[in-house]
Short mmCIF file of C-alpha atoms in Angstrom, two decimals:
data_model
loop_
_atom_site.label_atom_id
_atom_site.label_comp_id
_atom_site.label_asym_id
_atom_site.label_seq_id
_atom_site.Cartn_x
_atom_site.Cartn_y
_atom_site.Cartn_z
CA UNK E 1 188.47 38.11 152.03
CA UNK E 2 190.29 41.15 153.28
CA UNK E 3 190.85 41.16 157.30
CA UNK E 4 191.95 43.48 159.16
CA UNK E 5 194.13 43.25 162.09
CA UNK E 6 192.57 45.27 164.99
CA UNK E 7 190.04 47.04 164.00
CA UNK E 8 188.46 49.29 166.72
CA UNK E 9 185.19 48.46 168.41
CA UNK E 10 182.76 50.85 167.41
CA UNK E 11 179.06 50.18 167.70
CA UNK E 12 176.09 52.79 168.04
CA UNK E 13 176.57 52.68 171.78
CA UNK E 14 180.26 54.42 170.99
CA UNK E 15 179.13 57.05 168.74
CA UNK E 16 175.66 58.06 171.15
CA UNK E 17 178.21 58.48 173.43
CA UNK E 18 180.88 60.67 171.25
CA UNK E 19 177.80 62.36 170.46
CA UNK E 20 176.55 62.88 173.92
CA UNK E 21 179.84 64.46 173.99
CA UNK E 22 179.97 66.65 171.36
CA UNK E 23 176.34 67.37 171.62
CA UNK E 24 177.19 68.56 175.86
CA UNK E 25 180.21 71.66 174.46
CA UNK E 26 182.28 70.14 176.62
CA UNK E 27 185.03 68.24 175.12
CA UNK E 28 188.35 68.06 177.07
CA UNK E 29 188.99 67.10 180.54
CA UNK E 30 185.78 66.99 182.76
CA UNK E 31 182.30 64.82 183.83
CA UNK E 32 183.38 61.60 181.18
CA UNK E 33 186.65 60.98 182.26
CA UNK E 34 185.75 60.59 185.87
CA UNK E 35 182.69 58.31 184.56
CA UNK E 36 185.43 56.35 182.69
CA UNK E 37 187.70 56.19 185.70
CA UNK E 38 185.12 55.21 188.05
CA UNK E 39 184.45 52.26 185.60
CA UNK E 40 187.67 51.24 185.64
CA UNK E 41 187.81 51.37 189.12
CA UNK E 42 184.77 48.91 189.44
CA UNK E 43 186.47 46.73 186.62
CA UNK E 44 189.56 46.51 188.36
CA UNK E 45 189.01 46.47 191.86
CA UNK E 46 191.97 49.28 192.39
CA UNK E 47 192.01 51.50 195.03
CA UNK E 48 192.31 54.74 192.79
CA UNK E 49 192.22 55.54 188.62
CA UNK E 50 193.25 58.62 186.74
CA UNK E 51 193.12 58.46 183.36
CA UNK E 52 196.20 60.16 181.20
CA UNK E 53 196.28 60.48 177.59
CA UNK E 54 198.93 57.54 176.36
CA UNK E 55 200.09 54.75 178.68
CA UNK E 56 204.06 56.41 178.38
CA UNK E 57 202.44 59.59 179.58
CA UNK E 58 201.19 57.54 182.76
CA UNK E 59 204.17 55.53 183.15
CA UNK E 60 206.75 58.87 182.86
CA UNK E 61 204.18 60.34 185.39
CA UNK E 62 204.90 57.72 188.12
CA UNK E 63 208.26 57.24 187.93
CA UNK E 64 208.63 61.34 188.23
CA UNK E 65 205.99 60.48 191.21
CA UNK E 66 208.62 58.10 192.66
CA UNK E 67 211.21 60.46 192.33
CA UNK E 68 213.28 58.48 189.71
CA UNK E 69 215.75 60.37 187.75
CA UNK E 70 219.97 60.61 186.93
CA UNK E 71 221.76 57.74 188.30
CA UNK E 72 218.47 55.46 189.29
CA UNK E 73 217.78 52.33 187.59
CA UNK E 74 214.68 50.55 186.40
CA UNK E 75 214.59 46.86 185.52
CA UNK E 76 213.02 46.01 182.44
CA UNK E 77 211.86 43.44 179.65
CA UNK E 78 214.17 43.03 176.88
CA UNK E 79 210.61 41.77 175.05
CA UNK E 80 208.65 44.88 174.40
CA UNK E 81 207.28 47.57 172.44
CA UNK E 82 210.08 50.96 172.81
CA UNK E 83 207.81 52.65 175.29
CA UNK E 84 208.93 50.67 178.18
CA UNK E 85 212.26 51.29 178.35
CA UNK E 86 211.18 55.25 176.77
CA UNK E 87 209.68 56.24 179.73
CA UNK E 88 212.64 55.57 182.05
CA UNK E 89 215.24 57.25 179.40
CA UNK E 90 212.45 60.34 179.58
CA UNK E 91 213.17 60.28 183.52
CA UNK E 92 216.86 60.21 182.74
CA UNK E 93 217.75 57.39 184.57
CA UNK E 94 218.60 53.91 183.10
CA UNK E 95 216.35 51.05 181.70
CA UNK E 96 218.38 47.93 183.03
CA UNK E 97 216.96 44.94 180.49
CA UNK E 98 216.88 41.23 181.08
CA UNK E 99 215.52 38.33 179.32
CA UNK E 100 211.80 36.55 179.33
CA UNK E 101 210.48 33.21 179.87
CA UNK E 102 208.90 30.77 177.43
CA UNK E 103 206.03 32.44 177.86
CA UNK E 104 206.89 35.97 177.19
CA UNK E 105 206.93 38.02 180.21
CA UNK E 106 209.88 38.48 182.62
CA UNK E 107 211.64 36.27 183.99
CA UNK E 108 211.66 36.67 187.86
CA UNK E 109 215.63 34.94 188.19
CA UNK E 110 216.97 37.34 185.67
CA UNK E 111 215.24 40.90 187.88
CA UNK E 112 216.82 39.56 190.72
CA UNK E 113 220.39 38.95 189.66
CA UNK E 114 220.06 42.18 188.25
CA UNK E 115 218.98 44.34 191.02
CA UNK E 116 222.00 46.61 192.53
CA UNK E 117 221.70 49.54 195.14
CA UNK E 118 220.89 52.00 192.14
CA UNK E 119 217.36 49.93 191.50
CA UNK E 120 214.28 51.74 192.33
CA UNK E 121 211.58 49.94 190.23
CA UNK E 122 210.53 47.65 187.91
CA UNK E 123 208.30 47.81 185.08
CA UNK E 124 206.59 44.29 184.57
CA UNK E 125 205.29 43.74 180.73
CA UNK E 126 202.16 41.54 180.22
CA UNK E 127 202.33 40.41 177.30
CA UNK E 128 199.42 39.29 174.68
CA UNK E 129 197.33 39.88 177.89
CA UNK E 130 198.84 37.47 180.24
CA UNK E 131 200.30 38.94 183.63
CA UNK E 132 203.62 38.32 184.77
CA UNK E 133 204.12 36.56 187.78
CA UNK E 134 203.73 39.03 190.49
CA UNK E 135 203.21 37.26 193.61
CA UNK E 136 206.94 35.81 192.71
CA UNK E 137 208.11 39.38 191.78
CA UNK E 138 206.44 40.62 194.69
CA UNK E 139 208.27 38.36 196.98
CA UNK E 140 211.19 39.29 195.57
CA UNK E 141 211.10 42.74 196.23
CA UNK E 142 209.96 42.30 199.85
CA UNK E 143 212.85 40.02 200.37
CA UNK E 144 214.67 41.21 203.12
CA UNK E 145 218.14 41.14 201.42
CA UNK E 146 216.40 43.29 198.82
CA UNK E 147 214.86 45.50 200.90
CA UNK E 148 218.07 46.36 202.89
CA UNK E 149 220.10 46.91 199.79
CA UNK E 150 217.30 49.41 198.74
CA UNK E 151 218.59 53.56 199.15
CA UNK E 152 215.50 55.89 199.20
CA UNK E 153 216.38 58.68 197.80
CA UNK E 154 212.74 60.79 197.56
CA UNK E 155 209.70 61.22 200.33
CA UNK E 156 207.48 58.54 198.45
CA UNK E 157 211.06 55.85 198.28
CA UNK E 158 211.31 56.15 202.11
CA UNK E 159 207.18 55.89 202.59
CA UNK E 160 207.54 52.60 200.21
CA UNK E 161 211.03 51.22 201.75
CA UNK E 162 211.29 49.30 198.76
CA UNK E 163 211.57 48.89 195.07
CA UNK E 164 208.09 49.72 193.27
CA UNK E 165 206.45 47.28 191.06
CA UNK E 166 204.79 48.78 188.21
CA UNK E 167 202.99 46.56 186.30
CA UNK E 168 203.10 47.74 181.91
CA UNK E 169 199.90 46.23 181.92
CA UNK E 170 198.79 47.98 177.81
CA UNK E 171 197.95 44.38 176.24
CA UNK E 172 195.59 43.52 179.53
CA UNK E 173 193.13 44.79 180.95
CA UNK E 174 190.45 42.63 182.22
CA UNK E 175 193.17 39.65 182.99
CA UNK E 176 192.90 37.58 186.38
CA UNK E 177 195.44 36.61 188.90
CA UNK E 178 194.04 34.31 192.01
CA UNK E 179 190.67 34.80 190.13
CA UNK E 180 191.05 38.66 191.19
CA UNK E 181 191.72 41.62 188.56
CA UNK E 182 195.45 41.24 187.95
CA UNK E 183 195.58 45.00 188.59
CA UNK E 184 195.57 44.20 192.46
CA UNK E 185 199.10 42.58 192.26
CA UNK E 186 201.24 45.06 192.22
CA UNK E 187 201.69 48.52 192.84
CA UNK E 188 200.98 50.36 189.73
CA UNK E 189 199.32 49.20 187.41
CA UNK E 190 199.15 51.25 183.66
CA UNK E 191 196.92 50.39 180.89
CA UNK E 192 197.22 51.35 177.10
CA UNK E 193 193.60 52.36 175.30
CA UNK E 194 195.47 52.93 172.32
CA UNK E 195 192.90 51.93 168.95
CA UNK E 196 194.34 48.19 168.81
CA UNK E 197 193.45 47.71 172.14
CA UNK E 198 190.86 45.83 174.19
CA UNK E 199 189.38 49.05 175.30
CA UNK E 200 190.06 51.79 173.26
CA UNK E 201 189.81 55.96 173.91
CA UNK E 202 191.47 56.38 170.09
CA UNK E 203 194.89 57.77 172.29
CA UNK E 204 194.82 57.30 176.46
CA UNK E 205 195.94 55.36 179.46
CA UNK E 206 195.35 54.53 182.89
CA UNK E 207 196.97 54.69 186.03
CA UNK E 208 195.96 52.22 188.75
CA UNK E 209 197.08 52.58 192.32
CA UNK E 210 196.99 49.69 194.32
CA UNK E 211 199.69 50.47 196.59
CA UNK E 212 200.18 49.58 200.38
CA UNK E 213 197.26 50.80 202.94
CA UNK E 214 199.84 53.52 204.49
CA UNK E 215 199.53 55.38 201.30
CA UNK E 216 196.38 58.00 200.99
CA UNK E 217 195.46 56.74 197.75
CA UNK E 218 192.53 59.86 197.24
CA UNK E 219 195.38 62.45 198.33
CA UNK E 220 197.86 60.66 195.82
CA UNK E 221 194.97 60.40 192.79
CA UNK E 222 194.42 64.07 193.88
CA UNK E 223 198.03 65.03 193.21
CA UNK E 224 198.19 63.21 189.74
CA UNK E 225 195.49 64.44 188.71
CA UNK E 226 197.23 67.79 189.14
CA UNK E 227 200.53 66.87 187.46
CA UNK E 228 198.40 65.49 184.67
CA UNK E 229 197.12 69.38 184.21
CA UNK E 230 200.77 71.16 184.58
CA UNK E 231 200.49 71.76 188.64
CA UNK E 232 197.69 73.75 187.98
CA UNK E 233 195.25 73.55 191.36
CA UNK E 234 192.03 74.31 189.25
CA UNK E 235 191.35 72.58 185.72
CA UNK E 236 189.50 73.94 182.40
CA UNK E 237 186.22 72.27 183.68
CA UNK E 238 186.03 73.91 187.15
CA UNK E 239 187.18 77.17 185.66
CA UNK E 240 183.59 76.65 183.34
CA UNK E 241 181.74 76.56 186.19
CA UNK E 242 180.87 80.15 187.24
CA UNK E 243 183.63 82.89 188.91
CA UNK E 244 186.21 80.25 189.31
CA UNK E 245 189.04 81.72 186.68
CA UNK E 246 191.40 82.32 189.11
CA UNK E 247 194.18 79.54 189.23
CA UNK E 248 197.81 78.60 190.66
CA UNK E 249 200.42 77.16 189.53
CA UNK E 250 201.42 74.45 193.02
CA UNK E 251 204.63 72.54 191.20
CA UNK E 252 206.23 71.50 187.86
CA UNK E 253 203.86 69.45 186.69
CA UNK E 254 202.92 67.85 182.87
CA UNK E 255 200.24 68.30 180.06
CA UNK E 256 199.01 64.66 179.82
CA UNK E 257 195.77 64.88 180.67
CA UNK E 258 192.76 62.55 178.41
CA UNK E 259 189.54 64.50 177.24
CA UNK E 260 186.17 63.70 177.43
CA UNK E 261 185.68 63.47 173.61
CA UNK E 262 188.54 60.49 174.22
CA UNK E 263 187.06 58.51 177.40
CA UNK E 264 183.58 58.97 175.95
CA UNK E 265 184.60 56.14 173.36
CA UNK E 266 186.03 54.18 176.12
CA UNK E 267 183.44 54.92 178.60
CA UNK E 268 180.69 52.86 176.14
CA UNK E 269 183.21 50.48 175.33
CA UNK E 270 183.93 49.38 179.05
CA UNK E 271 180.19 49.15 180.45
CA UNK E 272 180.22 46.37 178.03
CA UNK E 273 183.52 44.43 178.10
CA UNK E 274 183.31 42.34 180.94
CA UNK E 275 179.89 40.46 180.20
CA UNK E 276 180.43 40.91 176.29
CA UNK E 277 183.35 41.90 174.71
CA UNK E 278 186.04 39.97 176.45
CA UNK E 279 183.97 36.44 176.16
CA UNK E 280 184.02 37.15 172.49
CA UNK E 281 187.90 37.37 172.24
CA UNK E 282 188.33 34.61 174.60
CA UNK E 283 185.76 32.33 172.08
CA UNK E 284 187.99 33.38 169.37
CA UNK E 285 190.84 32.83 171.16
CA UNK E 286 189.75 29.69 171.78
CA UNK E 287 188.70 28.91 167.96
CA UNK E 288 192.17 29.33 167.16
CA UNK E 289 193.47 26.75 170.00
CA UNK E 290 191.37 23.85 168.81
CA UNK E 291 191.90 24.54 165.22
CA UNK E 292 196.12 24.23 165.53
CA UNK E 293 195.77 21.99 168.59
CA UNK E 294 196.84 18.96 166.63
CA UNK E 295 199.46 19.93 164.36
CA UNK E 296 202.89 19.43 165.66
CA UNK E 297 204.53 22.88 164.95
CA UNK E 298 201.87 24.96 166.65
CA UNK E 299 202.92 25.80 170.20
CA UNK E 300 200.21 27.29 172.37
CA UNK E 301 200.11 30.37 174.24
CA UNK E 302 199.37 30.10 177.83
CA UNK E 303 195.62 31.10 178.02
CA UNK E 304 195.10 30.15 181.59
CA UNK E 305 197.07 28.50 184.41
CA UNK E 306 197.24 27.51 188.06
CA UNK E 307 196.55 31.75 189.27
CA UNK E 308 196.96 33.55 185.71
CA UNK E 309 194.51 34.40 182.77
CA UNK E 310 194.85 36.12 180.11
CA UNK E 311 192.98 39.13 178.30
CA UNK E 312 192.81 37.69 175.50
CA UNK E 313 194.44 40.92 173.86
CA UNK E 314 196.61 38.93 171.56
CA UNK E 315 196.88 35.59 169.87
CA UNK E 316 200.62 34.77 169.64
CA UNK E 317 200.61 31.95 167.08
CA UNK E 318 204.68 30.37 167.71
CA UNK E 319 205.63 28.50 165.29
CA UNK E 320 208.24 25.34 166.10
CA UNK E 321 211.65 24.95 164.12
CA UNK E 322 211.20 27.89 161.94
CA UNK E 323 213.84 30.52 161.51
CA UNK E 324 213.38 34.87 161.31
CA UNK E 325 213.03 34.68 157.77
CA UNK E 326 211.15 32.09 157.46
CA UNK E 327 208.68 33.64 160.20
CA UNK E 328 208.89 36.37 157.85
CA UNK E 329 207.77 34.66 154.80
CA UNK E 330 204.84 33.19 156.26
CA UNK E 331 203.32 36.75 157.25
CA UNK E 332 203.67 37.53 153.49
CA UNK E 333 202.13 34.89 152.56
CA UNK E 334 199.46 35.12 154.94
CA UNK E 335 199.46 38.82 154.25
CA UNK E 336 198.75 37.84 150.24
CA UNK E 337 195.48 35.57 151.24
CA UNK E 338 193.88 39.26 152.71
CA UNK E 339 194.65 38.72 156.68
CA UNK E 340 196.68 40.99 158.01
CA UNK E 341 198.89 39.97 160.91
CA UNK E 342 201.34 41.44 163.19
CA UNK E 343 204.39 40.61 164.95
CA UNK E 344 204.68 41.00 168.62
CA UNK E 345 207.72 42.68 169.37
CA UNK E 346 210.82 43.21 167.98
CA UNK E 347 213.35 43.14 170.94
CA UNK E 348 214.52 46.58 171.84
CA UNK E 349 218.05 45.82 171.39
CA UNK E 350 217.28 45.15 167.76
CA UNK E 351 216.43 48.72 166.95
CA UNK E 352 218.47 51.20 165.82
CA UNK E 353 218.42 53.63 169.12
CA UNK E 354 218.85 50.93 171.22
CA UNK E 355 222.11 49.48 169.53
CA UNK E 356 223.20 52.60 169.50
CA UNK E 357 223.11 52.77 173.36
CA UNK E 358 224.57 49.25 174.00
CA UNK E 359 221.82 47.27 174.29
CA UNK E 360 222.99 43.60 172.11
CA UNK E 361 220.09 41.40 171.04
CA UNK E 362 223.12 38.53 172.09
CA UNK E 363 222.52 38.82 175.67
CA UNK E 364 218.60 38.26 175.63
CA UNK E 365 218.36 34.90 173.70
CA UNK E 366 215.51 33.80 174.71
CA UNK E 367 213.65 37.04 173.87
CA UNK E 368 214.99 36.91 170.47
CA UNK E 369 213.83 33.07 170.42
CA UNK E 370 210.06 34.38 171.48
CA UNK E 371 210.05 36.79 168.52
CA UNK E 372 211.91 35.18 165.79
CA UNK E 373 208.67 32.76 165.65
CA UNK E 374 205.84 34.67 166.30
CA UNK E 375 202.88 35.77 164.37
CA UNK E 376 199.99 37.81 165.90
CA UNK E 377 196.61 36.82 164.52
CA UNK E 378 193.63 38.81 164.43
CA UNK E 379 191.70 38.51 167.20
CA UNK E 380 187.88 40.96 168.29
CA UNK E 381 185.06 40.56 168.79
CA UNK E 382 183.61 41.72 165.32
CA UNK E 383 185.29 38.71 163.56
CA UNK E 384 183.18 36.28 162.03
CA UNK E 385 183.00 32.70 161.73
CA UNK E 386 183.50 32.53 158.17
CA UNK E 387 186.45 34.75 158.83
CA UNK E 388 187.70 33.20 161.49
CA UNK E 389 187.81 30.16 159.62
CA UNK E 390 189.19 31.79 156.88
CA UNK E 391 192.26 33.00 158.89
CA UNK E 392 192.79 29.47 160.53
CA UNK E 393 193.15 28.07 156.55
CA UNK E 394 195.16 30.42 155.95
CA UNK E 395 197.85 30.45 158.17
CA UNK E 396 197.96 26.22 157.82
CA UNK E 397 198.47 26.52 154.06
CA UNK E 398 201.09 29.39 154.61
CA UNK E 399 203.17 27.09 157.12
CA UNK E 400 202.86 24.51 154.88
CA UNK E 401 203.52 26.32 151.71
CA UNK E 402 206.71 28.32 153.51
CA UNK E 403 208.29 25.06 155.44
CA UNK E 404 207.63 22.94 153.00
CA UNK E 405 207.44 20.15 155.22
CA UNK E 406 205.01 17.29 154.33
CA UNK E 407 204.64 15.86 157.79
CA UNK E 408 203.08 19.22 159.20
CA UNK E 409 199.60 17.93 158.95
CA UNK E 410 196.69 17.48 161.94
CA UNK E 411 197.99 14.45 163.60
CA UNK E 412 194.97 12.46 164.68
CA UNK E 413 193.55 12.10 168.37
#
């Protein structure tokens, strides 16, 4: 067999709409992506969506939106992809990074002891499509001890009074915290529809507000969607639309706006995720559970707990006892049988740019722990059983083969 690893979803309801598109001569920013925020909006529950064209396009925008720049800090993951600490280099303040828990996202003890009088927000990472644990990072940040050492230092700081919590929510859309979108927990909330991902626009994101009821949250979705469009008070689609060509430039604002051919492919893809697409990765998702349940070396990725599920974006296969380069030879192997896999992430203070900043892989141990044993297996809803099955054989042999320990076989029950 020959498996990819995340292939997009794209059925005849996709390319109607792409078509629709096409077929309308209106292809950039206009009548889709409101459809596709709108959607969003009834997906997530939030208060306000505009759609951008990458997630670090939506994430730079918010921070600037904040009023985050030289001098500021922004607490961070150690365990994620580059974007994340990107977007607050962009901004030209500094990504402060601190280690993860067992299960991946960030740890809440580690953003406190880290938070000075220079912090201003912090970007939360779900990862594999579980949430971090907001109501505990929201807590924090509403502390009072926090909130007094907080300096405001822009109009939309002093309306807040506090650090903001953004939540780097690319891997998980669709995930549930107290059985309510996971979007509503904190006060941003930025999804990726980058190809690999649940929903997909081929290149986009999403801003979610969700921030406290003394916020306007139409003026503010008003106001992004002008930075989105370079400050400009009238955009390419109004301008269509009869003796409107007269426009203004209002303030510095960005090009990072998504077109319609983009949230068209989105737009299909989200009136069916909730009632089909996500149950399929979750049945998958759970394929893989019972399948490795019963071998010793498999340890499981959280899927659901007391207030937390996941998206089912990724499944994290951790293996027990096994070294980097042993991790390493198992995705060959598994690579060599026709699945491909993935590895979800490399630290940031393993790459090159980051060393070369400071950043030492040393003082996030447990983050290099996470990653030295992971291996991302396919999971969408297009797979099959057959290859489904095929990708659970695979990955036993390949342990087996690469450890070459005889007592990793399915214990019995």
């Amino acid at each position: 067999m020959n498996i990819p690893f995340s292939p997009p979803f794209i059925d005849q309801t996709v390319i109607d709409e792409v078509v629709n598109t096409l077929q309308s001569n209106w292809i950039t920013s206009g009548p889709k992506v409101k459809e596709l925020e709108a959607e969003i909006i009834n997906l997530t529950s939030s208060d306000a969506a505009v759609c951008v064209n990458s997630w670090t396009s939506g994430a730079i925008m918010m921070l600037k939106w904040y009023g985050i720049g030289r001098g500021d800090e922004v607490i961070i993951p150690a365990y994620s992809y580059c974007a994340t600490a990107l977007c607050v280099l962009h901004c030209g303040a500094t990504p402060v990074m601190v280690d993860v828990l067992d299960d991946c996202t960030i740890d809440p003890e580690k953003v406190m002891s880290s938070i000075t009088s220079k912090t201003k927000a912090i970007i939360a990472v779900d990862i594999a499509g579980l949430p971090c644990h907001y109501t505990t990072l929201m807590a924090l940040i509403n502390g009072s001890g926090i909130k007094k050492l907080f300096v405001a230092s822009s109009d939309k700081q002093k309306q807040l009074g506090r650090i903001l919590l953004i939540s780097d929510a690319a891997h998980s859309i669709g995930s549930l915290y107290d059985e309510v979108p996971a979007a509503k927990k904190s006060d941003i909330t930025i999804f990726s529809f980058h190809a690999v991902k649940n929903i997909t626009t081929a290149e986009g994101g999403c801003i979610c507000l969700n921030l406290p009821s003394d916020f306007d949250h139409q003026l503010e979705y008003k106001f992004l969607k002008l930075l989105s469009m370079n400050g400009q008070n009238r955009d390419a689609f109004a301008k269509s639309q009869g003796a409107n060509w007269r426009y203004d430039i209002l303030f510095k604002g960005f090009k990072m706006n998504m077109p319609d051919i983009c949230a068209a492919i989105g737009l299909a893809q989200v009136r069916k995720y909730k009632a089909t697409l996500l149950p399929l990765r979750k049945i998958v998702f759970l394929k893989y559970c019972s399948a490795f349940d019963g071998y010793d070396w498999f340890i499981k990725p959280v899927m659901k707990d007391e207030c937390r599920e996941s998206s089912y974006h990724l499944f994290a296969l951790r293996i027990k006892h096994i070294s980097e380069s042993q991790r390493d030879q198992i995705v060959e192997e598994i690579v060599s049988r026709g699945v491909m896999v993935n590895v979800h992430f490399i630290p940031m203070p393993m790459l090159t740019y980051f060393k070369s900043i400071g950043y030492q892989i040393e003082n996030y141990p447990n983050s290099y722990k996470q990653y030295a044993c992971e291996i991302s297996l396919p999971i969408y809803p297009q797979l099959t059983e057959a290859e489904t099955d095929y990708i659970i054989a695979s990955v036993i042999a390949s342990v087996r083969l690469v450890t070459g320990i005889e007592e990793l076989v399915k214990v019995s029950s």
